mmCIF file of C-alpha atoms and ligand atoms in Angstrom:
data_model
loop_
_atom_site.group_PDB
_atom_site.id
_atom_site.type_symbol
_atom_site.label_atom_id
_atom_site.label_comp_id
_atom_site.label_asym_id
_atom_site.label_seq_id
_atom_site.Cartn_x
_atom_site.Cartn_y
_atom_site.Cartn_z
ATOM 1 C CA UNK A 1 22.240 -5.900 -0.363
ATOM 2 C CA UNK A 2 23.187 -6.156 -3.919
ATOM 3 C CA UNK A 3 26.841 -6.239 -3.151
ATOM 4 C CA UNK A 4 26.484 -9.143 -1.095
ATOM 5 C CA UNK A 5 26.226 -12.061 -3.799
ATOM 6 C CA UNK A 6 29.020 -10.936 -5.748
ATOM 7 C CA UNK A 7 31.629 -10.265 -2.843
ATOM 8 C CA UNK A 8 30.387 -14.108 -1.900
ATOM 9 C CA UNK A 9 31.138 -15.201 -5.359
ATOM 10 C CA UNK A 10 34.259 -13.486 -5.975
ATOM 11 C CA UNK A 11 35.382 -15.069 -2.618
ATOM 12 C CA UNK A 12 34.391 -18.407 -3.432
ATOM 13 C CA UNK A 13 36.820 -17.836 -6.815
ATOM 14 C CA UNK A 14 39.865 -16.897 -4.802
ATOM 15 C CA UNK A 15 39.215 -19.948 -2.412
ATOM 16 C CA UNK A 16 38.294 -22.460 -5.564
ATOM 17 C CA UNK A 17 42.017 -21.137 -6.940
ATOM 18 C CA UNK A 18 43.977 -21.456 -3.855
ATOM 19 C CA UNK A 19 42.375 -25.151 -3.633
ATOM 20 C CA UNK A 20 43.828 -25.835 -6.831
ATOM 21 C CA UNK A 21 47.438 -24.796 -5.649
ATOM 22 C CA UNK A 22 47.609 -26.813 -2.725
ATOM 23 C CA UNK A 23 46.098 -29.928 -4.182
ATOM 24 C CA UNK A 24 48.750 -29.250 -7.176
ATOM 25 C CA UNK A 25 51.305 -28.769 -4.143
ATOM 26 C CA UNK A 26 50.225 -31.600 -2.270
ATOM 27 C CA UNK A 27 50.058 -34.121 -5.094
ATOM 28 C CA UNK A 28 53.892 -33.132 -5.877
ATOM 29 C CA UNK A 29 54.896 -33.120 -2.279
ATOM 30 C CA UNK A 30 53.031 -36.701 -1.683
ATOM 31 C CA UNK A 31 54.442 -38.097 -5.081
ATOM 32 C CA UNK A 32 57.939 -36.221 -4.103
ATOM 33 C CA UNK A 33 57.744 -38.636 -0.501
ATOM 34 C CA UNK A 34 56.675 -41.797 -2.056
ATOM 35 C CA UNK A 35 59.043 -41.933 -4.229
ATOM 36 C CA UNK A 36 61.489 -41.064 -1.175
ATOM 37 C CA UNK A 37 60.218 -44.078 0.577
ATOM 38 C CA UNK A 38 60.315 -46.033 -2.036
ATOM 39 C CA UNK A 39 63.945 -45.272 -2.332
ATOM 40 C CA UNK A 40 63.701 -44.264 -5.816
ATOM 41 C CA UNK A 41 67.004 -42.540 -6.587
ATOM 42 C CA UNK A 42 67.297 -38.625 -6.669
ATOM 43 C CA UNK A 43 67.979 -39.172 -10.252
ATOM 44 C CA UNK A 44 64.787 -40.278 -11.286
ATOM 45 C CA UNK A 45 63.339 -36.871 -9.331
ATOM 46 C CA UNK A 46 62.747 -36.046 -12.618
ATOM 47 C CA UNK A 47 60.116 -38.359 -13.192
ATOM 48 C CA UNK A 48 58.495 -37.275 -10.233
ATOM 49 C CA UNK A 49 58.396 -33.131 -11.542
ATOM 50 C CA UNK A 50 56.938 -34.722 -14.516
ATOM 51 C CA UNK A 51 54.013 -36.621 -13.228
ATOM 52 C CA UNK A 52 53.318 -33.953 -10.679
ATOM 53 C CA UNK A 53 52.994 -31.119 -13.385
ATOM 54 C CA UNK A 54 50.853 -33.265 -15.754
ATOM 55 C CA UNK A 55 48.578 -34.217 -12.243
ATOM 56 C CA UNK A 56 48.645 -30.488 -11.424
ATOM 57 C CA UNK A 57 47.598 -29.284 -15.465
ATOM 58 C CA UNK A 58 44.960 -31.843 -14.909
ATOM 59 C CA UNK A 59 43.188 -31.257 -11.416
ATOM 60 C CA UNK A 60 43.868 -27.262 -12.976
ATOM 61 C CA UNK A 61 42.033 -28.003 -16.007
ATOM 62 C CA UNK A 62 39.400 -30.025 -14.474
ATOM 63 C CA UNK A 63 38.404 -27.115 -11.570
ATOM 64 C CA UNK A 64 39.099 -24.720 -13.389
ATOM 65 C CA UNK A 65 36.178 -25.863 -15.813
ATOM 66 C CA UNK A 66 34.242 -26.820 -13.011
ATOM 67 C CA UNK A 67 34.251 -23.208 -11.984
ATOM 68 C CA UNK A 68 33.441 -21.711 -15.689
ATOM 69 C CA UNK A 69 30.453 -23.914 -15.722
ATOM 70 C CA UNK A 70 29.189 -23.343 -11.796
ATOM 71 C CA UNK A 71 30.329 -19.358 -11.949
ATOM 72 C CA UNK A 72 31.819 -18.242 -14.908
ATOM 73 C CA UNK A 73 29.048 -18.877 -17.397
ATOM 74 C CA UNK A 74 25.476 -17.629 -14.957
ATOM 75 C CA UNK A 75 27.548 -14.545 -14.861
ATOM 76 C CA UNK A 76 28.247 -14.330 -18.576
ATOM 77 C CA UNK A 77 24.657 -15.130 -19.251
ATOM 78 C CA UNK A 78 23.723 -12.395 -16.729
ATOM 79 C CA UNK A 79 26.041 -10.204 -18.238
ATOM 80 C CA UNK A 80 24.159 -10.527 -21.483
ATOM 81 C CA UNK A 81 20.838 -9.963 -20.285
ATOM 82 C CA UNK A 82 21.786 -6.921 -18.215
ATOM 83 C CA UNK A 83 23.106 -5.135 -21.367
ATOM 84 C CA UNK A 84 19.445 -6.094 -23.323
ATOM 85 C CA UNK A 85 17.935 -5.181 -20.162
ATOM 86 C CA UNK A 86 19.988 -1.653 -20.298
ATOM 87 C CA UNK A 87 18.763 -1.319 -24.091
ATOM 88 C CA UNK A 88 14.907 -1.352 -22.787
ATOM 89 C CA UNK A 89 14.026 -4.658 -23.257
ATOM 90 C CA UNK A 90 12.219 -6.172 -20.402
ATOM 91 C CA UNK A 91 10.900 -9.439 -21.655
ATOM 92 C CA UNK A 92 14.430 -11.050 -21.170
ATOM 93 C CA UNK A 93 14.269 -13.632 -17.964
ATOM 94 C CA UNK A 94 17.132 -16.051 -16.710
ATOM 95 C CA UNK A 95 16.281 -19.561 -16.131
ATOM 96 C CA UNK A 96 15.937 -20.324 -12.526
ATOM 97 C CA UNK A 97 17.818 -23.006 -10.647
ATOM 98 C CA UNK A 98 15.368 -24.786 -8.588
ATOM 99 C CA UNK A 99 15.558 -28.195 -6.686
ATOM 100 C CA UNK A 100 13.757 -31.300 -7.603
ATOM 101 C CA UNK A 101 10.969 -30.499 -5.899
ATOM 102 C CA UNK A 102 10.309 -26.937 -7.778
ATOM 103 C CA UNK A 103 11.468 -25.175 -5.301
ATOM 104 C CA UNK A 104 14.170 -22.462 -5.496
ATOM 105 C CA UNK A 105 17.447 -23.301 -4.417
ATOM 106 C CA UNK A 106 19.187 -21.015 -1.657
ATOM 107 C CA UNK A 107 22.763 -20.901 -3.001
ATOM 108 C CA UNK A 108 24.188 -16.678 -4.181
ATOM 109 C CA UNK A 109 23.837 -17.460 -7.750
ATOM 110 C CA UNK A 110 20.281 -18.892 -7.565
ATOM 111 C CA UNK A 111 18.829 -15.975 -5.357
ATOM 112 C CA UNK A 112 20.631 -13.416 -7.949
ATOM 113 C CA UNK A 113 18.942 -14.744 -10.795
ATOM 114 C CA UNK A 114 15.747 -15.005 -8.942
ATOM 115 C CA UNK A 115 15.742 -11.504 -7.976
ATOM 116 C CA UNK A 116 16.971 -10.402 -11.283
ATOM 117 C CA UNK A 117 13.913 -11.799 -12.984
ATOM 118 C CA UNK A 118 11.620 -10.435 -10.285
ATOM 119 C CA UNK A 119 12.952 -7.136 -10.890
ATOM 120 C CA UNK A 120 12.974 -7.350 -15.101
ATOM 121 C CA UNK A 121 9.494 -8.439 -14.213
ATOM 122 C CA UNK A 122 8.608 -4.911 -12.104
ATOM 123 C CA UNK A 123 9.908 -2.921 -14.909
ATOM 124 C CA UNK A 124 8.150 -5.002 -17.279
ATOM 125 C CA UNK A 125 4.909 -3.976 -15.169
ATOM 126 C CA UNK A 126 5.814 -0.155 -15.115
ATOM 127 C CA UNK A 127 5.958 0.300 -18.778
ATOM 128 C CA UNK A 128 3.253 -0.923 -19.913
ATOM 129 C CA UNK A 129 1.132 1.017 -16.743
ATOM 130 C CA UNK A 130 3.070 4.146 -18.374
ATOM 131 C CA UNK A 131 1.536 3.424 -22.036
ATOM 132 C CA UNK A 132 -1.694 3.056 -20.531
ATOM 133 C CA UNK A 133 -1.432 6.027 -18.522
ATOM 134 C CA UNK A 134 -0.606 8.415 -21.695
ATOM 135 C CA UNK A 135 -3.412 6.370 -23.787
ATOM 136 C CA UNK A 136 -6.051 7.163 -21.043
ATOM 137 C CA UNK A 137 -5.193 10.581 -20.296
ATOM 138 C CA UNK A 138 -5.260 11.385 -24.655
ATOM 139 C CA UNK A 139 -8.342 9.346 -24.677
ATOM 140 C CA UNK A 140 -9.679 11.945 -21.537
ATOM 141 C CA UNK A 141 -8.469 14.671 -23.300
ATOM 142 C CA UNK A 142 -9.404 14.282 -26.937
ATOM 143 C CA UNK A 143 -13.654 13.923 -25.438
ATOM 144 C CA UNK A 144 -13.729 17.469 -24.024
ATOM 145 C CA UNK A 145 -11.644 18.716 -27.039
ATOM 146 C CA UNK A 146 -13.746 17.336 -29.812
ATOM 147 C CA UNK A 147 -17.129 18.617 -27.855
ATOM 148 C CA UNK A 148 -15.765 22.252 -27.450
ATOM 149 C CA UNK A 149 -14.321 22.192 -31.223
ATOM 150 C CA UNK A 150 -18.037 20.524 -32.168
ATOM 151 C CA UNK A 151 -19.695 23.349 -30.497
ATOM 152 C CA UNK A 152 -17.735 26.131 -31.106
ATOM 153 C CA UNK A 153 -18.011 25.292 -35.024
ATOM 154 C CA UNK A 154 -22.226 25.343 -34.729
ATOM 155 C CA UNK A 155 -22.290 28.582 -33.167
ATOM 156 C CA UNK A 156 -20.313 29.976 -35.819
ATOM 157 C CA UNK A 157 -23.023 29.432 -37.833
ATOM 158 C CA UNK A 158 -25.743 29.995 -35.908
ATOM 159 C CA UNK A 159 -28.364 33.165 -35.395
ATOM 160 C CA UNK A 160 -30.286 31.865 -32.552
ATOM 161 C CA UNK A 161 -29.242 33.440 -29.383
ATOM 162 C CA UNK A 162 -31.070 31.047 -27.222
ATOM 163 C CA UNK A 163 -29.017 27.944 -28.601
ATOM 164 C CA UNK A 164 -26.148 30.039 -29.082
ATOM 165 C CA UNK A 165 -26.405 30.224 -25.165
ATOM 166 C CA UNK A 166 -26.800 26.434 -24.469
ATOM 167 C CA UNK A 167 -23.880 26.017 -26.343
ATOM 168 C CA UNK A 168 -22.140 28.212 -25.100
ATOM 169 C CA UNK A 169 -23.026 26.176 -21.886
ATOM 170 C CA UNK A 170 -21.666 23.166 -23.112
ATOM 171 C CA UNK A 171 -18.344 24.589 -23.924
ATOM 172 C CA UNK A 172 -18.127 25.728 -20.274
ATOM 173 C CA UNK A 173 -19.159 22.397 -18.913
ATOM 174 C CA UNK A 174 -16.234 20.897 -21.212
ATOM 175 C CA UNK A 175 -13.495 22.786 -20.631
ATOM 176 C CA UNK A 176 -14.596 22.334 -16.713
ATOM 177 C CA UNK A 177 -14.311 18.662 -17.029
ATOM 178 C CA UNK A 178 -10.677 19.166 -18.800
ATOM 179 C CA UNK A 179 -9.622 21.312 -16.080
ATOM 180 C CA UNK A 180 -10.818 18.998 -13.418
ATOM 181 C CA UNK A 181 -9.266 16.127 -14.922
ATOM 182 C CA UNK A 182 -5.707 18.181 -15.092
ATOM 183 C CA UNK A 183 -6.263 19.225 -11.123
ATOM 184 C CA UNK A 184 -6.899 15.516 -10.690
ATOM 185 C CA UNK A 185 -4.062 14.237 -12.924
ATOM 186 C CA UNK A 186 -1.442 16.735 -11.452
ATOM 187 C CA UNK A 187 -2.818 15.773 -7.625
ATOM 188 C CA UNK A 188 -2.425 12.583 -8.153
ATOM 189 C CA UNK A 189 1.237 12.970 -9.754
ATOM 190 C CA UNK A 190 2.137 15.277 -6.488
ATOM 191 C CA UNK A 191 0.806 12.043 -4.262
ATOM 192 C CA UNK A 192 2.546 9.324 -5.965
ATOM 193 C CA UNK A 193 6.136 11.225 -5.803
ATOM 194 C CA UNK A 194 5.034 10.915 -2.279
ATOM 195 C CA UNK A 195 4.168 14.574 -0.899
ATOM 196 C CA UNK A 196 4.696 15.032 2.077
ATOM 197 C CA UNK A 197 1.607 15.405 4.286
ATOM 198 C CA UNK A 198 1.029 18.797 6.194
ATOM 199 C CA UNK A 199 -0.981 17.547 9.481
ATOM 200 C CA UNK A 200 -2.397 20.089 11.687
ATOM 201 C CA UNK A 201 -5.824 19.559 13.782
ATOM 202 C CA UNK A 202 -8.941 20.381 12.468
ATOM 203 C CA UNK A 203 -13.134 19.395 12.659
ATOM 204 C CA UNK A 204 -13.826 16.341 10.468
ATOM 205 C CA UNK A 205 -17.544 17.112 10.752
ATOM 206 C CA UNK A 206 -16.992 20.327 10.164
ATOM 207 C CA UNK A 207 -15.144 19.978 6.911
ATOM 208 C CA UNK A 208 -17.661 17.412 5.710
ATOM 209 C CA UNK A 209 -20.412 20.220 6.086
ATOM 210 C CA UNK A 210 -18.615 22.910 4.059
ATOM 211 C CA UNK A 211 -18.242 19.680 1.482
ATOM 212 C CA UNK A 212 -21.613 19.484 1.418
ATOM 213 C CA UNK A 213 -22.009 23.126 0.925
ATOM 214 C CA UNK A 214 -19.659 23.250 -1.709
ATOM 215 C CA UNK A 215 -21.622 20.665 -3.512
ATOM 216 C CA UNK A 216 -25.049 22.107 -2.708
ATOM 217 C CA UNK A 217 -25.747 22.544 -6.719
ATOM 218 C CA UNK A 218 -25.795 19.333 -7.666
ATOM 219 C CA UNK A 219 -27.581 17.803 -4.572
ATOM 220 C CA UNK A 220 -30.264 20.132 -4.814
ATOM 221 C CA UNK A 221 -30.495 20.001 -8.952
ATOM 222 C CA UNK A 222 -31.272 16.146 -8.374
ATOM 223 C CA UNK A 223 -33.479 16.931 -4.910
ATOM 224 C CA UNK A 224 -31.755 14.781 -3.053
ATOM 225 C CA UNK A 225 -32.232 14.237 0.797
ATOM 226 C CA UNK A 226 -29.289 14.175 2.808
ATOM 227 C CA UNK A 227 -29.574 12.964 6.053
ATOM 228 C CA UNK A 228 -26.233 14.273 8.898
ATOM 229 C CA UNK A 229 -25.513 12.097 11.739
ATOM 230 C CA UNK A 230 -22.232 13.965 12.387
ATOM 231 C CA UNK A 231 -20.198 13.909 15.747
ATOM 232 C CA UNK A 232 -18.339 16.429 16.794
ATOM 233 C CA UNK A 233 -14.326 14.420 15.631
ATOM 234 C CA UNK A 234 -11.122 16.372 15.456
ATOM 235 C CA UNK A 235 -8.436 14.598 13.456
ATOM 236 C CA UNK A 236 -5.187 15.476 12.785
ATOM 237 C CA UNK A 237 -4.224 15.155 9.325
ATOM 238 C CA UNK A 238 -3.720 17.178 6.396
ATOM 239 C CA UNK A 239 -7.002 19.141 5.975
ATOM 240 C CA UNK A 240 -6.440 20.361 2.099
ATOM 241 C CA UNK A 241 -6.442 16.491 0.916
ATOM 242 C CA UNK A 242 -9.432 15.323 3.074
ATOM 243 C CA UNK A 243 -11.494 17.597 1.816
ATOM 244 C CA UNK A 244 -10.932 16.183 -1.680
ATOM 245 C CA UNK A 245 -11.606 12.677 0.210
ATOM 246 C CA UNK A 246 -15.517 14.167 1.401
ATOM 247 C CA UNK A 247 -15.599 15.598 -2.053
ATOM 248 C CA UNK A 248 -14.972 12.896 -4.256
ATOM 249 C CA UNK A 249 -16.956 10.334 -2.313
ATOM 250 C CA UNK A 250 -20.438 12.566 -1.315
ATOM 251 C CA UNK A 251 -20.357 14.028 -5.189
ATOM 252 C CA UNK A 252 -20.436 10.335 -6.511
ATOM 253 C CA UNK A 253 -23.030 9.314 -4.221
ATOM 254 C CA UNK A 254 -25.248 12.276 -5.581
ATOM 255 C CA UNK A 255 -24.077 11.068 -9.229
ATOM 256 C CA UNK A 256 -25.173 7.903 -8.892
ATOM 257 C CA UNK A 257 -28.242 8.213 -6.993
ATOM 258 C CA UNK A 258 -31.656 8.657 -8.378
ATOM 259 C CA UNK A 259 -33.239 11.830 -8.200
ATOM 260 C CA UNK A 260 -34.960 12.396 -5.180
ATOM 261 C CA UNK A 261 -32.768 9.395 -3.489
ATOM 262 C CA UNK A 262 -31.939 9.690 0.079
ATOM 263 C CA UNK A 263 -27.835 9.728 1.415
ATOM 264 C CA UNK A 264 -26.892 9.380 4.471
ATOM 265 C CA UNK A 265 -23.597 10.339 5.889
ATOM 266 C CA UNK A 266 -22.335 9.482 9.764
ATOM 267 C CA UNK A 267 -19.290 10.317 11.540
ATOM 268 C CA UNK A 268 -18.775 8.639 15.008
ATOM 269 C CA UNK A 269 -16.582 7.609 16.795
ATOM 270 C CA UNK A 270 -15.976 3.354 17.520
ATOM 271 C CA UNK A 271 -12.784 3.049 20.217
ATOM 272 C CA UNK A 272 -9.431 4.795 18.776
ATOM 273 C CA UNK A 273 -11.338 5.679 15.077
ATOM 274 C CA UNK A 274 -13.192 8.293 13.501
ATOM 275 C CA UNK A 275 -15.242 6.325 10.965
ATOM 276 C CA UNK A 276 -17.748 7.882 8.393
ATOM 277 C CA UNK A 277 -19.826 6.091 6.481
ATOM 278 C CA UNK A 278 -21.602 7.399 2.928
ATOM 279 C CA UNK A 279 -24.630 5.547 2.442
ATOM 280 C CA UNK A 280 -26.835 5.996 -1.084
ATOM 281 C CA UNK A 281 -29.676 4.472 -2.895
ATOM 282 C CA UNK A 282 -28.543 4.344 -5.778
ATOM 283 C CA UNK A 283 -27.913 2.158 -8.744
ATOM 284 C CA UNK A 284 -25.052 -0.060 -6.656
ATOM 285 C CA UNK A 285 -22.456 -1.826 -8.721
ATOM 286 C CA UNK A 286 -21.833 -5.385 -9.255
ATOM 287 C CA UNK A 287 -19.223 -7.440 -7.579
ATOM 288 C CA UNK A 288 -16.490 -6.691 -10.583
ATOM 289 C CA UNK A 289 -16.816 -3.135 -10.597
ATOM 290 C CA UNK A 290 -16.508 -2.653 -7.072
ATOM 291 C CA UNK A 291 -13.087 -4.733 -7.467
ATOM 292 C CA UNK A 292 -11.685 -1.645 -9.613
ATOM 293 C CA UNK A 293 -12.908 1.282 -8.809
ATOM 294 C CA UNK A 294 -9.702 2.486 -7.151
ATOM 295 C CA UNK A 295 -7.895 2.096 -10.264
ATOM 296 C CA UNK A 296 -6.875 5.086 -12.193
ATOM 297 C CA UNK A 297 -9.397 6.121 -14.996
ATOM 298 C CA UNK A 298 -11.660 3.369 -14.097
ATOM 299 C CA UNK A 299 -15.171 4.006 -14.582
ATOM 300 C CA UNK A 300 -17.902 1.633 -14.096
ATOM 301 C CA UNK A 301 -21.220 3.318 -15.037
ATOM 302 C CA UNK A 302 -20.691 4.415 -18.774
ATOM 303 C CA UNK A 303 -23.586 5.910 -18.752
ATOM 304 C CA UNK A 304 -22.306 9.417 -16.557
ATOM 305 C CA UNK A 305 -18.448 8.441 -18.016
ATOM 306 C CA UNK A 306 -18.845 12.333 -19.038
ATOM 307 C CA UNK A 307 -19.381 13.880 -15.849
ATOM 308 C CA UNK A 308 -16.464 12.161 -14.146
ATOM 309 C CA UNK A 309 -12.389 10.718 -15.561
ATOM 310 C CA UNK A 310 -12.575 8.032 -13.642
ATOM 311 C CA UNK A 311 -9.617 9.304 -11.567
ATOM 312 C CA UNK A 312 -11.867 10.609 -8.228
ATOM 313 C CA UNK A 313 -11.583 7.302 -6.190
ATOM 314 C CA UNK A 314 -8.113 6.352 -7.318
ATOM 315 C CA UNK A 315 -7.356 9.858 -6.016
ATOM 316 C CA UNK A 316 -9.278 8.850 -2.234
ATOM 317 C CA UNK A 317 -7.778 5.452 -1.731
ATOM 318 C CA UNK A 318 -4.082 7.105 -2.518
ATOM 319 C CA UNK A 319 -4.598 10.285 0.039
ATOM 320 C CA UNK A 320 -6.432 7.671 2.696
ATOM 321 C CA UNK A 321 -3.429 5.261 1.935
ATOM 322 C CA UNK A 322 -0.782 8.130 2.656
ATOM 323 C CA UNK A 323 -2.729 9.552 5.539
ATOM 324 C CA UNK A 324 -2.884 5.439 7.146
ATOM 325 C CA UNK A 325 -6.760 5.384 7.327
ATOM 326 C CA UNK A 326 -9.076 2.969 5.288
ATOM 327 C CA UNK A 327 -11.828 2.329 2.799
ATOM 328 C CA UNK A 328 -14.489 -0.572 1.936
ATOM 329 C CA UNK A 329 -17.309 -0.752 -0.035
ATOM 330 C CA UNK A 330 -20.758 -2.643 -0.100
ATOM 331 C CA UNK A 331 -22.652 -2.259 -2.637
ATOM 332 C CA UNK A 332 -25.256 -4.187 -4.729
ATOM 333 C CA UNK A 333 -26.480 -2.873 -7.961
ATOM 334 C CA UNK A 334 -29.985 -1.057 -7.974
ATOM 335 C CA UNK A 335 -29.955 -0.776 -4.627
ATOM 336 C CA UNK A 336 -27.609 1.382 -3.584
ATOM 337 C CA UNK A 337 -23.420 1.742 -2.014
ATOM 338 C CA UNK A 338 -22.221 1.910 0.967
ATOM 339 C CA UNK A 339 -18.028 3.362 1.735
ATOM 340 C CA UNK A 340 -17.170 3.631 4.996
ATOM 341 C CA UNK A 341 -13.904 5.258 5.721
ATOM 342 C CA UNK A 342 -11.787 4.628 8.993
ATOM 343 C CA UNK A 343 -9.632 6.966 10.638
ATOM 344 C CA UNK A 344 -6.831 6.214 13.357
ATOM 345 C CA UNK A 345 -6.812 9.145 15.975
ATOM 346 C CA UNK A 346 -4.444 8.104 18.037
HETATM 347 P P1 ADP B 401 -15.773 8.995 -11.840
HETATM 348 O O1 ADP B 401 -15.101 10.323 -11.829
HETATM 349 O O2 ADP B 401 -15.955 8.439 -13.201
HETATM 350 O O3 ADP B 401 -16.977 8.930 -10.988
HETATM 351 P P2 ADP B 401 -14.506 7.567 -9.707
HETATM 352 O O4 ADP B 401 -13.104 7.129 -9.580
HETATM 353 O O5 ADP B 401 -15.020 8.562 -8.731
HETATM 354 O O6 ADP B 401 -14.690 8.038 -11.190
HETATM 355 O O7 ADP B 401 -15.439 6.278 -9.646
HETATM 356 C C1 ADP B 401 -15.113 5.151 -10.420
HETATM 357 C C2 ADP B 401 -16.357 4.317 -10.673
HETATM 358 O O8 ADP B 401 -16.835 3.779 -9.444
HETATM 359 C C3 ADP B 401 -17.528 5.083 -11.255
HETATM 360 O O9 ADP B 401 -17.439 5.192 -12.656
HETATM 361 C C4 ADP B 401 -18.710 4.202 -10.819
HETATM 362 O O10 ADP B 401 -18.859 3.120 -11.707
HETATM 363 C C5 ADP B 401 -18.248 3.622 -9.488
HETATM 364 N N1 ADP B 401 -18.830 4.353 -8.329
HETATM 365 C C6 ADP B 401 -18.204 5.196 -7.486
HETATM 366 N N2 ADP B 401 -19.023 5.636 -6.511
HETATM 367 C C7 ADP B 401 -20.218 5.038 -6.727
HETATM 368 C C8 ADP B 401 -21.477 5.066 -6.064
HETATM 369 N N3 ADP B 401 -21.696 5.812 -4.958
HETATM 370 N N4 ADP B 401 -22.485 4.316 -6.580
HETATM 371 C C9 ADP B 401 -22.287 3.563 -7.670
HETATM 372 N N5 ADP B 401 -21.134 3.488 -8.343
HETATM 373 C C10 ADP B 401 -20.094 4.206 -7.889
#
């Protein structure tokens, strides 16, 4: 695809020159006749060479510019830029050639400089989502650190076992959340150099029970009720990375509900999809968190930023993205969320 603008240009060069030498030709041949007709003698033939070179330097001269200013000098320019470009700088963008009416024009050159700029643009984009990505992750990091380090230093000087035991406690808890986040990190890493999924067949209602299970500490440390309403689905997809998906989204609706709260999860079936929804009472989210919690290291509620990176529904939305299924919230703060998750069986 890139090819094809600069074949079409260097083809319009080799036509634009052998224009020039038949018009050159012509305009001597024509002169050459006239001059025949006109009976002037072979001697003055001369005169003829002459005028017909200085028409031919001329028309030369004058397309020959014409083709510097139409070709020659949008490639120069892109030349330029494509060498600043090569040295890392992405702020550099071509001026576009658009019509009167501000929109683009179709010709080679205008679509290459268009697309140039949209892609200068895109790396633009990348870089600075790479600098955040190494600021959040330190910023994750240095949290955990600085608590085990804080910790670690009391105890040194401390004689009471019982506090030497809750902090002791809190070291654990700390390095769990920095190992969680690095499992998170490095999952979603695998996902985005686009892993290839490892479908096989398996019980969706089955899997979100042993979730549940494998949460059962926290749900029952906050005495929450959980309501099932699951049917018996199978889906085929792969099993490892939905289990993170019933994971991620039944731990945050224990996080975020009150204690005591009530969830309630249901898995039916509605035509050719397997759709579970994840209901809690808790405190909701207004209308611009729920606009980014899919991106990475987002948290909304400050408040429990410890307990989680921020990365868990970025994580969901990329396996459910991969996998072809969907996700929507509802949600309105202090009463509770709602995510309800569709997947295609067929
Ligand atoms: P974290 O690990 O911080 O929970 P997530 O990516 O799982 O990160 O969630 C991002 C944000 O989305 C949370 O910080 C919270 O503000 C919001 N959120 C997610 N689930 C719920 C929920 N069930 N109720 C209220 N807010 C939620």
């Amino acid at each position: 695809m890139k090819q094809k603008p600069k074949k079409e240009l260097l083809l319009k060069l080799s036509i634009a020159s052998f224009v020039t030498i038949i018009a050159a030709s012509a305009i001597f041949s024509g002169l050459y006749s006239i001059l025949l007709l006109l009976e002037v003698k072979i001697e003055d033939l001369w005169w003829t060479v002459i005028i017909a070179t200085i028409s031919s330097i001329i028309i030369g001269i004058t397309l020959s510019t014409i083709m510097n200013i139409v070709f020659l000098n949008p490639i120069n320019e892109l030349v330029n830029v494509t060498k600043r470009v090569a040295e890392g700088d992405f702020s550099v963008q071509l001026k576009e050639h658009t019509k009167k009416n501000g929109e683009l024009k179709k010709d080679e050159m205008s679509v290459l400089t268009h697309n140039f700029n949209v892609m200068v643009h895109e790396l633009d984009k990348n870089k600075i989502l790479k600098s955040d990505f190494v600021t959040n992750v330190s910023h994750e990091f240095k949290t955990p650190l600085a608590n085990i380090k804080g910790h670690a230093e009391i105890i040194k000087k401390c004689k009471d076992p019982k506090a030497i035991k809750e902090y002791c406690d809190n070291i654990i808890e700390a390095a769990d959340n920095l190992s969680n986040l690095t499992s998170n990190i490095l999952r979603l890493s695998k996902l985005e150099n686009h892993v290839i999924l490892e479908a096989s067949e398996f019980r969706a209602d089955e899997q979100i029970r042993q979730a549940i299970i494998l949460l059962e500490n926290k749900w029952e440390e906050k005495n929450i009720n959980l309501n099932l309403d699951l049917d018996e689905i199978t889906i085929c997809s792969d099993e490892a990375l939905f289990l993170q998906v019933w994971l991620n989204l039944i731990s945050n609706a224990i996080k975020f509900s009150n204690d005591g709260g009530d969830i309630n999860i249901i898995l039916k079936q509605y035509g050719q999809d397997a759709v579970l929804t994840i209901k809690d009472e808790g405190i909701g989210m207004s209308k611009e968190v729920q606009e980014r919690i899919f991106d990475k290291f987002y948290q909304g509620d400050t408040s429990r930023a410890k307990e989680g990176s921020g990365l868990g529904l970025a994580l969901v939305k990329k396996i459910l993205d991969i996998s072809h299924c969907t996700i929507e919230v509802e949600s309105e703060e202090g009463k509770g969320t709602t995510f309800v998750v569709r997947i295609p069986m067929s």
